[in-house]
Amino acid sequence: MTTHRLINRRMAIDEMGKAGLAVVVFGTAACSDGGVDATTIAPGTTNNAAPGTNATAGSTTTPASTTTSGFASTTGAAATSYQRVNLQFVSAYILYRGGEAALVDTGVGGSAAAIQAALGEAGLEWGAIGHVILTHKHPDHVGSVDEVMSQASGAALYAGAADIPEIASATPPQAVGDGDSVFGLEIIDSPGHTLGHISVLDAAAGILVTGDALNGTGSGVGPPDPGFSEDMAVAMDSVLKLGGFSYEVALFGHGEPLLEGASSAVAALTVG
Ligand SMILES: [Zn+2]
C-alpha cells in the first residue's frame, strides 16, 4: 500500500537527511495543474518524517518544472537521490550522493540547459557532476554529450565497449561493463537494444536506470521496442538478467518511471 501525502520541496529535502528508508517523489512534469508536490512513500519502508511535514505551504509557488525527483535515504548510508530530466520523449537522470552527482544519458542535442536547470533545482551546478554514463549510442541519449562534457569539465565519461566506436564525442568514453562500479553505481551489461547497451544499478537506493533495455509503458514496464533494437533475442536475455537484480524503482529512457516493485515487474516479463 502506498501512502500519498502532500509536502513541499524544502521539507522533502529536509527529509533526505533523516534516517530511515524512504522514497520520496515530487514535482511530476505530468502534473499539469502545477504547484502541488505529490509524495510517495514506498511500501515496506519507514517514514521518519517529523510531525507536521505534510503541510503544503510554499508548494503553490513552485515554478513549472521538467524534472521529477526522488530522494531515498538508506539507514546508515549517505543520502542518495535521483532526478529525472524529462526531455519529452526521452529522459536523462541525475543520481546524487550528497553534493555530488552522476548523469545517466544526455538527451537529444540542445538538452544541456534542461540538465542545468535540474541541477539548479537541487542547488547544484555543473561542477557537481563527476561522472557521465551513456547507456547506449543512440542520438536521443548521446546527443548533448559534448555540451554536457564542456560544462561538466571535470567529469569522466563512460559507455559500453561495443557502442563506443559509434559515439562521436569529443571526449572518448571509458569502456565499462559487468563488474565495474562508477560513483558507487553498478554497471550492468544489457545488450540487445544496442550491442554495447549498459544499465546502471544504484543498489543502495534500490534504483535501476534502464536506458532502453526496458521501456516504461505508462503503468508498468515492457521490453525494448523491436523496431529500434539490434537483436531482440539478446535484448530479451537482458530483460531476464535485469529481472534478477533487486530494486524498487526503475527509471526508463522512454516512459514514466516505475516507482514500486520494479524488479518483480521486470522478472514477470520473462515468466512462461
Ligand atoms: Zn532512446
CSV table of C-alpha atoms and ligand atoms in Angstrom, one decimal:
chain,number,residue,atom,x,y,z
A,1,MET,CA,0.0,0.0,0.0
A,2,THR,CA,1.2,3.4,-0.8
A,3,THR,CA,0.7,6.5,1.3
A,4,HIS,CA,0.2,9.7,-0.6
A,5,ARG,CA,0.9,12.9,1.2
A,6,LEU,CA,1.5,16.5,0.3
A,7,ILE,CA,4.7,18.2,1.3
A,8,ASN,CA,6.7,20.9,-0.1
A,9,ARG,CA,10.1,20.7,-1.8
A,10,ARG,CA,12.1,22.1,1.1
A,11,MET,CA,10.5,19.7,3.5
A,12,ALA,CA,11.3,16.8,1.2
A,13,ILE,CA,14.9,17.8,1.0
A,14,ASP,CA,15.0,18.1,4.8
A,15,GLU,CA,13.7,14.6,5.0
A,16,MET,CA,16.6,13.3,3.0
A,17,GLY,CA,18.9,13.8,5.9
A,18,LYS,CA,16.8,11.7,8.3
A,19,ALA,CA,17.4,8.1,9.0
A,20,GLY,CA,15.1,5.5,7.6
A,21,LEU,CA,14.4,4.1,4.2
A,22,ALA,CA,12.0,6.2,2.1
A,23,VAL,CA,11.5,7.0,-1.5
A,24,VAL,CA,10.1,10.5,-2.0
A,25,VAL,CA,8.9,11.7,-5.3
A,26,PHE,CA,7.8,15.2,-6.1
A,27,GLY,CA,7.2,17.7,-8.8
A,28,THR,CA,6.0,15.5,-11.6
A,29,ALA,CA,6.1,17.0,-15.0
A,30,ALA,CA,2.8,15.4,-15.8
A,31,CYS,CA,1.2,17.4,-13.1
A,32,SER,CA,-0.3,20.0,-15.3
A,33,ASP,CA,-2.2,21.8,-12.6
A,34,GLY,CA,1.2,22.6,-11.1
A,35,GLY,CA,2.1,23.7,-7.7
A,36,VAL,CA,1.3,20.7,-5.6
A,37,ASP,CA,4.0,18.2,-4.9
A,38,ALA,CA,2.9,14.6,-4.5
A,39,THR,CA,5.0,12.5,-2.2
A,40,THR,CA,5.1,8.7,-2.4
A,41,ILE,CA,6.5,6.7,0.4
A,42,ALA,CA,7.4,3.3,-0.9
A,43,PRO,CA,5.7,0.3,0.7
A,44,GLY,CA,7.5,-1.5,3.4
A,45,THR,CA,9.7,1.5,4.1
A,46,THR,CA,9.9,3.5,7.2
A,47,ASN,CA,8.8,7.1,7.2
A,48,ASN,CA,10.6,9.0,9.8
A,49,ALA,CA,9.3,12.4,8.9
A,50,ALA,CA,8.7,14.7,11.7
A,51,PRO,CA,5.1,15.6,12.6
A,52,GLY,CA,3.8,18.5,10.6
A,53,THR,CA,5.8,17.9,7.4
A,54,ASN,CA,2.7,17.2,5.4
A,55,ALA,CA,1.9,20.8,5.1
A,56,THR,CA,1.6,22.3,1.6
A,57,ALA,CA,2.8,25.8,2.4
A,58,GLY,CA,5.0,27.1,-0.2
A,59,SER,CA,4.4,24.5,-2.8
A,60,THR,CA,1.9,26.6,-4.7
A,61,THR,CA,4.7,28.9,-5.7
A,62,THR,CA,6.9,26.2,-7.1
A,63,PRO,CA,7.6,27.0,-10.8
A,64,ALA,CA,6.7,24.6,-13.5
A,65,SER,CA,9.4,22.0,-13.9
A,66,THR,CA,10.5,19.5,-16.4
A,67,THR,CA,12.0,17.3,-13.7
A,68,THR,CA,10.8,14.6,-11.3
A,69,SER,CA,12.9,13.9,-8.3
A,70,GLY,CA,13.0,11.0,-5.9
A,71,PHE,CA,15.0,11.1,-2.8
A,72,ALA,CA,15.9,7.9,-1.0
A,73,SER,CA,17.9,7.8,2.2
A,74,THR,CA,19.2,4.5,3.4
A,75,THR,CA,19.8,3.8,7.1
A,76,GLY,CA,23.4,4.0,7.9
A,77,ALA,CA,24.5,5.2,4.5
A,78,ALA,CA,24.9,8.5,2.8
A,79,ALA,CA,21.7,10.0,1.4
A,80,THR,CA,21.1,9.2,-2.2
A,81,SER,CA,18.6,10.6,-4.6
A,82,TYR,CA,17.7,10.8,-8.2
A,83,GLN,CA,16.2,13.4,-10.5
A,84,ARG,CA,14.5,12.9,-13.8
A,85,VAL,CA,15.2,15.4,-16.6
A,86,ASN,CA,12.1,14.9,-18.7
A,87,LEU,CA,13.1,15.9,-22.2
A,88,GLN,CA,9.6,15.0,-23.5
A,89,PHE,CA,10.1,11.7,-25.4
A,90,VAL,CA,13.3,10.8,-23.7
A,91,SER,CA,14.7,11.3,-20.2
A,92,ALA,CA,18.1,11.7,-18.6
A,93,TYR,CA,18.7,11.1,-14.9
A,94,ILE,CA,20.9,12.6,-12.3
A,95,LEU,CA,21.9,10.4,-9.4
A,96,TYR,CA,23.0,12.3,-6.3
A,97,ARG,CA,25.1,11.4,-3.3
A,98,GLY,CA,25.5,14.3,-1.0
A,99,GLY,CA,26.6,17.2,-3.1
A,100,GLU,CA,28.0,15.1,-5.9
A,101,ALA,CA,26.2,13.7,-8.9
A,102,ALA,CA,26.4,11.3,-11.8
A,103,LEU,CA,24.4,12.0,-15.0
A,104,VAL,CA,23.0,9.0,-16.9
A,105,ASP,CA,22.4,9.9,-20.6
A,106,THR,CA,22.3,13.4,-22.1
A,107,GLY,CA,19.2,13.5,-24.2
A,108,VAL,CA,19.0,14.9,-27.7
A,109,GLY,CA,21.2,17.8,-28.8
A,110,GLY,CA,20.3,21.0,-27.0
A,111,SER,CA,19.4,19.4,-23.7
A,112,ALA,CA,22.2,20.9,-21.6
A,113,ALA,CA,20.0,23.8,-20.4
A,114,ALA,CA,17.4,21.4,-19.1
A,115,ILE,CA,20.0,19.4,-17.3
A,116,GLN,CA,21.5,22.6,-15.8
A,117,ALA,CA,18.0,23.6,-14.6
A,118,ALA,CA,17.6,20.3,-12.9
A,119,LEU,CA,20.9,20.7,-11.2
A,120,GLY,CA,19.9,24.1,-10.1
A,121,GLU,CA,16.7,22.8,-8.5
A,122,ALA,CA,18.9,20.6,-6.4
A,123,GLY,CA,21.0,23.6,-5.5
A,124,LEU,CA,24.0,22.4,-7.6
A,125,GLU,CA,26.0,23.5,-10.6
A,126,TRP,CA,27.8,21.6,-13.4
A,127,GLY,CA,30.8,21.1,-11.2
A,128,ALA,CA,28.9,18.7,-9.1
A,129,ILE,CA,28.8,16.2,-12.0
A,130,GLY,CA,31.8,14.0,-11.7
A,131,HIS,CA,30.5,11.2,-13.9
A,132,VAL,CA,28.5,11.0,-17.2
A,133,ILE,CA,27.3,7.5,-18.1
A,134,LEU,CA,25.9,6.8,-21.6
A,135,THR,CA,23.6,3.8,-21.6
A,136,HIS,CA,24.0,3.5,-25.4
A,137,LYS,CA,25.0,5.2,-28.6
A,138,HIS,CA,21.6,6.4,-29.9
A,139,PRO,CA,21.3,10.1,-30.6
A,140,ASP,CA,18.5,10.7,-28.2
A,141,HIS,CA,20.8,9.6,-25.4
A,142,VAL,CA,24.2,10.9,-26.5
A,143,GLY,CA,23.0,14.0,-28.4
A,144,SER,CA,24.1,16.5,-25.8
A,145,VAL,CA,27.3,14.7,-24.7
A,146,ASP,CA,29.7,17.4,-26.0
A,147,GLU,CA,27.6,20.3,-24.4
A,148,VAL,CA,27.5,18.4,-21.1
A,149,MET,CA,31.2,17.5,-21.1
A,150,SER,CA,32.2,21.0,-21.9
A,151,GLN,CA,30.1,22.3,-19.0
A,152,ALA,CA,30.9,19.5,-16.5
A,153,SER,CA,34.6,19.9,-17.4
A,154,GLY,CA,35.9,17.7,-14.6
A,155,ALA,CA,33.6,14.8,-15.4
A,156,ALA,CA,34.6,11.3,-16.6
A,157,LEU,CA,32.6,9.8,-19.5
A,158,TYR,CA,31.6,6.1,-19.7
A,159,ALA,CA,29.8,3.8,-22.2
A,160,GLY,CA,29.6,0.2,-23.1
A,161,ALA,CA,32.6,-1.0,-25.2
A,162,ALA,CA,30.6,-2.2,-28.2
A,163,ASP,CA,28.9,1.2,-28.6
A,164,ILE,CA,31.9,3.4,-28.1
A,165,PRO,CA,33.1,3.4,-31.8
A,166,GLU,CA,29.8,4.9,-32.8
A,167,ILE,CA,29.7,7.6,-30.2
A,168,ALA,CA,31.0,10.7,-31.8
A,169,SER,CA,32.0,12.6,-28.7
A,170,ALA,CA,35.0,15.0,-28.3
A,171,THR,CA,35.8,13.2,-25.1
A,172,PRO,CA,36.5,9.5,-25.6
A,173,PRO,CA,34.3,7.4,-23.3
A,174,GLN,CA,35.9,4.9,-21.0
A,175,ALA,CA,34.6,1.4,-21.6
A,176,VAL,CA,32.6,0.0,-18.6
A,177,GLY,CA,30.5,-3.2,-18.2
A,178,ASP,CA,29.7,-6.0,-15.8
A,179,GLY,CA,31.7,-5.8,-12.6
A,180,ASP,CA,32.5,-2.1,-13.0
A,181,SER,CA,31.4,0.4,-10.4
A,182,VAL,CA,31.1,4.1,-11.1
A,183,PHE,CA,30.4,6.5,-8.2
A,184,GLY,CA,29.2,3.5,-6.2
A,185,LEU,CA,26.8,2.6,-9.0
A,186,GLU,CA,26.9,-0.9,-10.5
A,187,ILE,CA,27.2,-1.1,-14.3
A,188,ILE,CA,25.2,-4.0,-15.9
A,189,ASP,CA,25.8,-5.1,-19.4
A,190,SER,CA,22.3,-5.2,-21.0
A,191,PRO,CA,22.9,-5.7,-24.8
A,192,GLY,CA,20.3,-6.2,-27.4
A,193,HIS,CA,18.7,-2.8,-28.0
A,194,THR,CA,22.3,-2.0,-29.0
A,195,LEU,CA,25.1,-4.4,-28.5
A,196,GLY,CA,27.0,-2.2,-26.1
A,197,HIS,CA,24.0,-1.2,-24.1
A,198,ILE,CA,24.5,-0.8,-20.3
A,199,SER,CA,22.2,-0.2,-17.4
A,200,VAL,CA,23.0,1.4,-14.1
A,201,LEU,CA,22.0,0.0,-10.7
A,202,ASP,CA,22.1,2.1,-7.5
A,203,ALA,CA,21.8,-0.9,-5.2
A,204,ALA,CA,21.9,1.1,-2.0
A,205,ALA,CA,18.9,3.2,-3.1
A,206,GLY,CA,17.0,0.4,-4.9
A,207,ILE,CA,17.1,2.2,-8.3
A,208,LEU,CA,17.8,0.8,-11.8
A,209,VAL,CA,18.4,3.2,-14.6
A,210,THR,CA,17.5,1.0,-17.6
A,211,GLY,CA,18.3,3.1,-20.6
A,212,ASP,CA,16.4,1.5,-23.5
A,213,ALA,CA,16.9,-2.1,-22.2
A,214,LEU,CA,13.4,-1.7,-20.9
A,215,ASN,CA,10.6,0.7,-21.6
A,216,GLY,CA,8.0,2.4,-19.4
A,217,THR,CA,4.5,1.6,-20.5
A,218,GLY,CA,2.7,4.2,-18.5
A,219,SER,CA,1.6,1.9,-15.7
A,220,GLY,CA,4.4,-0.6,-15.8
A,221,VAL,CA,7.3,-2.0,-17.8
A,222,GLY,CA,7.8,-3.6,-21.1
A,223,PRO,CA,10.6,-5.0,-23.2
A,224,PRO,CA,12.5,-2.8,-25.7
A,225,ASP,CA,10.9,-1.9,-28.9
A,226,PRO,CA,11.8,-4.5,-31.6
A,227,GLY,CA,11.7,-1.8,-34.3
A,228,PHE,CA,14.6,0.1,-32.7
A,229,SER,CA,16.6,-2.8,-31.3
A,230,GLU,CA,19.5,-4.5,-32.9
A,231,ASP,CA,19.0,-8.0,-31.6
A,232,MET,CA,15.7,-8.8,-29.8
A,233,ALA,CA,16.8,-12.3,-28.7
A,234,VAL,CA,19.8,-10.8,-27.0
A,235,ALA,CA,17.6,-8.0,-25.7
A,236,MET,CA,15.2,-10.5,-24.1
A,237,ASP,CA,18.1,-12.2,-22.4
A,238,SER,CA,19.0,-8.8,-20.9
A,239,VAL,CA,15.4,-8.4,-19.7
A,240,LEU,CA,15.7,-11.7,-17.9
A,241,LYS,CA,19.1,-10.7,-16.5
A,242,LEU,CA,17.8,-7.3,-15.3
A,243,GLY,CA,14.8,-9.1,-13.6
A,244,GLY,CA,17.3,-10.9,-11.4
A,245,PHE,CA,18.5,-7.9,-9.5
A,246,SER,CA,16.6,-6.3,-6.7
A,247,TYR,CA,15.3,-2.7,-6.9
A,248,GLU,CA,12.1,-0.9,-6.2
A,249,VAL,CA,12.4,1.9,-8.8
A,250,ALA,CA,13.1,1.6,-12.5
A,251,LEU,CA,13.9,4.7,-14.5
A,252,PHE,CA,13.5,4.3,-18.2
A,253,GLY,CA,14.9,6.2,-21.2
A,254,HIS,CA,11.3,6.3,-22.5
A,255,GLY,CA,8.2,6.3,-20.4
A,256,GLU,CA,7.1,7.1,-16.9
A,257,PRO,CA,9.3,5.7,-14.1
A,258,LEU,CA,8.1,2.7,-12.2
A,259,LEU,CA,8.2,3.6,-8.6
A,260,GLU,CA,7.2,0.4,-6.8
A,261,GLY,CA,8.0,-3.3,-7.2
A,262,ALA,CA,10.1,-2.7,-10.3
A,263,SER,CA,12.4,-5.7,-10.2
A,264,SER,CA,9.4,-8.1,-9.7
A,265,ALA,CA,7.6,-6.5,-12.6
A,266,VAL,CA,10.7,-6.9,-14.8
A,267,ALA,CA,11.1,-10.5,-13.7
A,268,ALA,CA,7.5,-11.1,-14.7
A,269,LEU,CA,8.2,-10.1,-18.3
A,270,THR,CA,10.1,-13.3,-18.9
A,271,VAL,CA,8.0,-15.8,-17.0
A,272,GLY,CA,6.4,-18.6,-19.1
B,1,ZN,ZN,16.1,6.0,-26.7
